[in-house]
Amino acid sequence: MPCISNDSTASSVPVLDRQSLRPDCGNCFALCCTALGFSRSSDFAIDKPAGTPCQNLNSDFSCTIHDSLRPRGFRGCTVFDCFGAGQSVSQDLFQGLSWKADPGTAKDMFPAFKVVRQLHEMLWFLAEAAGKTFDPDTSQQINELRRAIEDAMGDLQQVLALDVGAMHGRVRSVLMEVSEEVRSAYLAAGDDHLDAELVPGADLMGRKMKSRSLCGADLRGAYLIAADLRGCNLSGANLLGADLRDARLGGADLSKTLYLTQAQLNAAHGDALTLLPSELDYPAHWLNS
Ligand code: SF4
């Protein structure tokens, strides 16, 4: 079934350049490889405590096994996306002074990275919401939230003192408003194709849904691990926080989904026929396999 909706983009909110929310590893002090910890698992070959450099980190902040992360058991590194927080903390909050040049900076730099990553993720979603809402009140709310987040990120002490949970709650509320607005445009087109099982947080692990129309589905937080979504149309579907690990996305239309991230794509399997939003990239492992 084709998905029908008024999906043109219009908003009075100036569009935030989402390119600034993409990782720029060349301007980052490898904060994901130091600040964060990980446990030995199918995604990481080793245990690494938070706040310590990974054993594979080079002195110039590059990764010594960058070209063979997956075969060496570091799939998690190829999935992670900092939303541009790494370069923002390294260059803006710490003016290019690394934790290596001044080890005393680490005690604030690493916690700040964790906070800024969450704030950048919120900005990423708000930018998308701004481009999709037609409601001037919602646009205004988005603008105010963006300004509040950008102001908070201008000062290290503000970043460290920020109530991230409260900010997250405010952002989530407006994201859901836009989700309802967008999804209702699909569902109002006479769509009765959605099953009762397609609900937020649904357990759809391994589910075979090949070539189905999932337009306008509210799949936020759904467990789509290893689900077969090949050839599906997910236009207008809310994928906020959906777990797409090992989901099969070959030939699926994801070009008009809501709240899809690069990390979700990196964790999934697709191919050159999968349609993506213009801001997101085809993961290298999709095209090499
Ligand atoms: S394996 Fe490479 S990319 Fe992964 S944490 Fe270690 S240095 Fe960073």
Short mmCIF file of N, CA and C and ligand atoms in Angstrom, two decimals, residues 33 38 54 56-57 63 65 69 74 77, ligand 1:
data_model
loop_
_atom_site.label_atom_id
_atom_site.label_comp_id
_atom_site.label_asym_id
_atom_site.label_seq_id
_atom_site.Cartn_x
_atom_site.Cartn_y
_atom_site.Cartn_z
N CYS A 33 36.56 7.15 22.88
CA CYS A 33 37.50 6.05 23.14
C CYS A 33 38.17 6.17 24.51
N PHE A 38 33.20 0.34 28.28
CA PHE A 38 32.40 -0.73 27.67
C PHE A 38 32.83 -2.09 28.21
N CYS A 54 41.40 3.65 25.41
CA CYS A 54 41.33 2.30 24.86
C CYS A 54 42.74 1.84 24.48
N ASN A 56 43.64 0.42 21.96
CA ASN A 56 43.88 0.57 20.52
C ASN A 56 44.03 2.03 20.09
N LEU A 57 44.07 2.92 21.06
CA LEU A 57 44.14 4.34 20.71
C LEU A 57 45.59 4.75 20.42
N CYS A 63 42.56 5.60 15.73
CA CYS A 63 42.41 4.21 16.17
C CYS A 63 43.34 3.32 15.34
N ILE A 65 43.18 0.25 14.79
CA ILE A 65 42.51 -0.84 14.07
C ILE A 65 41.27 -0.33 13.34
N LEU A 69 37.73 -2.86 12.49
CA LEU A 69 37.03 -2.89 13.77
C LEU A 69 36.07 -4.08 13.88
N PHE A 74 35.16 -5.28 17.43
CA PHE A 74 34.79 -3.96 17.96
C PHE A 74 33.64 -3.35 17.16
N CYS A 77 32.11 0.04 18.18
CA CYS A 77 32.76 1.30 17.80
C CYS A 77 32.25 1.81 16.46
S1 SF4 B 1 38.84 0.15 19.21
FE1 SF4 B 1 39.43 2.07 18.22
S2 SF4 B 1 37.49 3.16 17.87
FE2 SF4 B 1 37.09 1.55 19.38
S3 SF4 B 1 37.34 2.55 21.38
FE3 SF4 B 1 39.31 1.61 20.85
S4 SF4 B 1 40.48 3.25 19.83
FE4 SF4 B 1 38.32 3.87 19.84
#
